[in-house]
């Protein structure tokens, strides 16, 4: 997933994505920070499987 896809999926800005990725600044309800991009380049890219795993962990009760 490209950066723009991630931003559109969660309806967030780039700065919000940065905060979600920073443990000290992520929302307290998150079990772990948003994953760092695993595929280099410009724009940054994520594997969809990693995003879905993060969603499961954040939404787990």
Tab-separated table of N, CA and C in Angstrom:
chain	number	residue	atom	x	y	z
A	1	UNK	N	0.851	-1.171	0.000
A	1	UNK	CA	0.000	0.000	0.000
A	1	UNK	C	0.896	1.234	0.000
A	2	UNK	N	0.557	2.181	-0.828
A	2	UNK	CA	1.288	3.439	-0.865
A	2	UNK	C	0.831	4.339	0.280
A	3	UNK	N	1.648	5.332	0.593
A	3	UNK	CA	1.298	6.274	1.656
A	3	UNK	C	-0.096	6.847	1.438
A	4	UNK	N	-0.403	7.262	0.224
A	4	UNK	CA	-1.725	7.862	-0.039
A	4	UNK	C	-2.847	6.863	0.225
A	5	UNK	N	-2.599	5.568	-0.020
A	5	UNK	CA	-3.614	4.547	0.250
A	5	UNK	C	-3.866	4.410	1.750
A	6	UNK	N	-2.784	4.446	2.525
A	6	UNK	CA	-2.911	4.353	3.982
A	6	UNK	C	-3.666	5.570	4.512
A	7	UNK	N	-3.309	6.760	4.028
A	7	UNK	CA	-3.985	7.984	4.478
A	7	UNK	C	-5.466	7.941	4.131
A	8	UNK	N	-5.798	7.457	2.948
A	8	UNK	CA	-7.202	7.371	2.533
A	8	UNK	C	-7.950	6.303	3.330
A	9	UNK	N	-7.294	5.180	3.613
A	9	UNK	CA	-7.948	4.087	4.349
A	9	UNK	C	-8.432	4.553	5.719
A	10	UNK	N	-7.601	5.343	6.410
A	10	UNK	CA	-7.947	5.786	7.762
A	10	UNK	C	-8.446	7.224	7.811
A	11	UNK	N	-8.478	7.896	6.658
A	11	UNK	CA	-8.913	9.295	6.583
A	11	UNK	C	-8.116	10.167	7.557
A	12	UNK	N	-6.789	10.078	7.432
A	12	UNK	CA	-5.879	10.820	8.301
A	12	UNK	C	-4.896	11.619	7.448
A	13	UNK	N	-4.169	12.517	8.112
A	13	UNK	CA	-3.132	13.301	7.440
A	13	UNK	C	-1.776	12.615	7.636
A	14	UNK	N	-0.783	13.101	6.917
A	14	UNK	CA	0.574	12.565	7.083
A	14	UNK	C	1.075	12.777	8.509
A	15	UNK	N	0.763	13.911	9.098
A	15	UNK	CA	1.233	14.167	10.463
A	15	UNK	C	0.590	13.201	11.454
A	16	UNK	N	-0.677	12.866	11.245
A	16	UNK	CA	-1.334	11.885	12.118
A	16	UNK	C	-0.669	10.530	11.961
A	17	UNK	N	-0.340	10.147	10.745
A	17	UNK	CA	0.351	8.880	10.511
A	17	UNK	C	1.684	8.866	11.249
A	18	UNK	N	2.399	9.985	11.243
A	18	UNK	CA	3.661	10.091	11.971
A	18	UNK	C	3.427	9.873	13.467
A	19	UNK	N	2.401	10.500	14.022
A	19	UNK	CA	2.118	10.326	15.445
A	19	UNK	C	1.744	8.882	15.761
A	20	UNK	N	0.960	8.262	14.910
A	20	UNK	CA	0.575	6.863	15.124
A	20	UNK	C	1.790	5.945	15.110
A	21	UNK	N	2.845	6.341	14.368
A	21	UNK	CA	4.043	5.515	14.226
A	21	UNK	C	5.052	5.732	15.346
A	22	UNK	N	4.820	6.720	16.190
A	22	UNK	CA	5.748	7.073	17.258
A	22	UNK	C	5.195	6.590	18.598
A	23	UNK	N	5.852	5.603	19.242
A	23	UNK	CA	5.306	5.045	20.491
A	23	UNK	C	4.951	6.085	21.552
A	24	UNK	N	5.760	7.105	21.705
A	24	UNK	CA	5.491	8.113	22.731
A	24	UNK	C	4.288	8.993	22.398
A	25	UNK	N	3.895	9.035	21.130
A	25	UNK	CA	2.815	9.934	20.709
A	25	UNK	C	1.581	9.220	20.182
A	26	UNK	N	1.629	7.892	20.089
A	26	UNK	CA	0.476	7.166	19.538
A	26	UNK	C	-0.686	7.228	20.527
A	27	UNK	N	-1.910	7.060	20.063
A	27	UNK	CA	-3.059	7.059	20.966
A	27	UNK	C	-2.920	5.977	22.039
A	28	UNK	N	-3.348	6.274	23.229
A	28	UNK	CA	-3.187	5.328	24.339
A	28	UNK	C	-3.958	4.033	24.129
A	29	UNK	N	-4.964	4.055	23.289
A	29	UNK	CA	-5.740	2.836	23.041
A	29	UNK	C	-5.010	1.851	22.124
A	30	UNK	N	-3.956	2.293	21.456
A	30	UNK	CA	-3.222	1.410	20.550
A	30	UNK	C	-2.360	0.440	21.350
A	31	UNK	N	-2.378	-0.812	20.958
A	31	UNK	CA	-1.541	-1.817	21.609
A	31	UNK	C	-0.099	-1.723	21.106
A	32	UNK	N	0.070	-1.235	19.885
A	32	UNK	CA	1.408	-1.008	19.340
A	32	UNK	C	1.324	0.081	18.283
A	33	UNK	N	2.453	0.735	18.006
A	33	UNK	CA	2.431	1.811	17.013
A	33	UNK	C	2.166	1.282	15.608
A	34	UNK	N	1.764	2.178	14.746
A	34	UNK	CA	1.555	1.832	13.346
A	34	UNK	C	2.888	1.364	12.778
A	35	UNK	N	2.891	0.304	11.981
A	35	UNK	CA	4.163	-0.226	11.468
A	35	UNK	C	4.885	0.751	10.543
A	36	UNK	N	6.195	0.687	10.592
A	36	UNK	CA	7.011	1.479	9.680
A	36	UNK	C	6.901	0.882	8.279
A	37	UNK	N	7.088	1.678	7.238
A	37	UNK	CA	7.037	1.139	5.877
A	37	UNK	C	8.118	0.074	5.697
A	38	UNK	N	7.763	-1.043	5.088
A	38	UNK	CA	8.729	-2.124	4.900
A	38	UNK	C	9.301	-2.164	3.490
A	39	UNK	N	8.717	-1.414	2.592
A	39	UNK	CA	9.207	-1.364	1.217
A	39	UNK	C	9.700	0.056	0.980
A	40	UNK	N	10.980	0.191	0.753
A	40	UNK	CA	11.574	1.514	0.590
A	40	UNK	C	11.145	2.201	-0.689
A	41	UNK	N	11.682	3.363	-0.887
A	41	UNK	CA	11.369	4.125	-2.089
A	41	UNK	C	10.542	5.345	-1.763
A	42	UNK	N	10.159	6.024	-2.799
A	42	UNK	CA	9.329	7.203	-2.630
A	42	UNK	C	8.170	7.086	-3.611
A	43	UNK	N	6.957	7.025	-3.183
A	43	UNK	CA	6.515	7.108	-1.787
A	43	UNK	C	6.785	5.814	-1.036
A	44	UNK	N	6.723	5.905	0.287
A	44	UNK	CA	6.904	4.730	1.132
A	44	UNK	C	5.763	3.759	0.885
A	45	UNK	N	6.037	2.478	1.142
A	45	UNK	CA	5.013	1.461	0.901
A	45	UNK	C	4.987	0.442	2.028
A	46	UNK	N	3.798	-0.076	2.270
A	46	UNK	CA	3.573	-1.098	3.285
A	46	UNK	C	3.004	-2.343	2.621
A	47	UNK	N	3.258	-3.488	3.212
A	47	UNK	CA	2.586	-4.711	2.777
A	47	UNK	C	1.191	-4.708	3.405
A	48	UNK	N	0.184	-5.019	2.619
A	48	UNK	CA	-1.190	-4.994	3.125
A	48	UNK	C	-1.356	-5.963	4.292
A	49	UNK	N	-0.678	-7.098	4.253
A	49	UNK	CA	-0.786	-8.083	5.335
A	49	UNK	C	-0.316	-7.497	6.665
A	50	UNK	N	0.711	-6.647	6.638
A	50	UNK	CA	1.204	-6.023	7.870
A	50	UNK	C	0.208	-5.009	8.413
A	51	UNK	N	-0.445	-4.285	7.522
A	51	UNK	CA	-1.464	-3.314	7.940
A	51	UNK	C	-2.640	-4.053	8.583
A	52	UNK	N	-3.075	-5.139	7.962
A	52	UNK	CA	-4.209	-5.902	8.497
A	52	UNK	C	-3.865	-6.526	9.843
A	53	UNK	N	-2.635	-7.012	10.007
A	53	UNK	CA	-2.209	-7.564	11.292
A	53	UNK	C	-2.231	-6.478	12.362
A	54	UNK	N	-1.741	-5.286	12.030
A	54	UNK	CA	-1.761	-4.175	12.979
A	54	UNK	C	-3.198	-3.848	13.370
A	55	UNK	N	-4.109	-3.801	12.389
A	55	UNK	CA	-5.519	-3.518	12.682
A	55	UNK	C	-6.092	-4.548	13.656
A	56	UNK	N	-5.786	-5.817	13.435
A	56	UNK	CA	-6.282	-6.866	14.331
A	56	UNK	C	-5.768	-6.660	15.747
A	57	UNK	N	-4.482	-6.345	15.883
A	57	UNK	CA	-3.891	-6.155	17.209
A	57	UNK	C	-4.466	-4.933	17.912
A	58	UNK	N	-4.662	-3.854	17.180
A	58	UNK	CA	-5.197	-2.632	17.785
A	58	UNK	C	-6.656	-2.827	18.206
A	59	UNK	N	-7.403	-3.580	17.415
A	59	UNK	CA	-8.823	-3.784	17.705
A	59	UNK	C	-9.105	-4.958	18.630
A	60	UNK	N	-8.075	-5.744	18.967
A	60	UNK	CA	-8.276	-6.897	19.856
A	60	UNK	C	-8.632	-6.413	21.258
A	61	UNK	N	-9.450	-7.174	21.897
A	61	UNK	CA	-9.844	-6.778	23.262
A	61	UNK	C	-9.339	-7.745	24.274
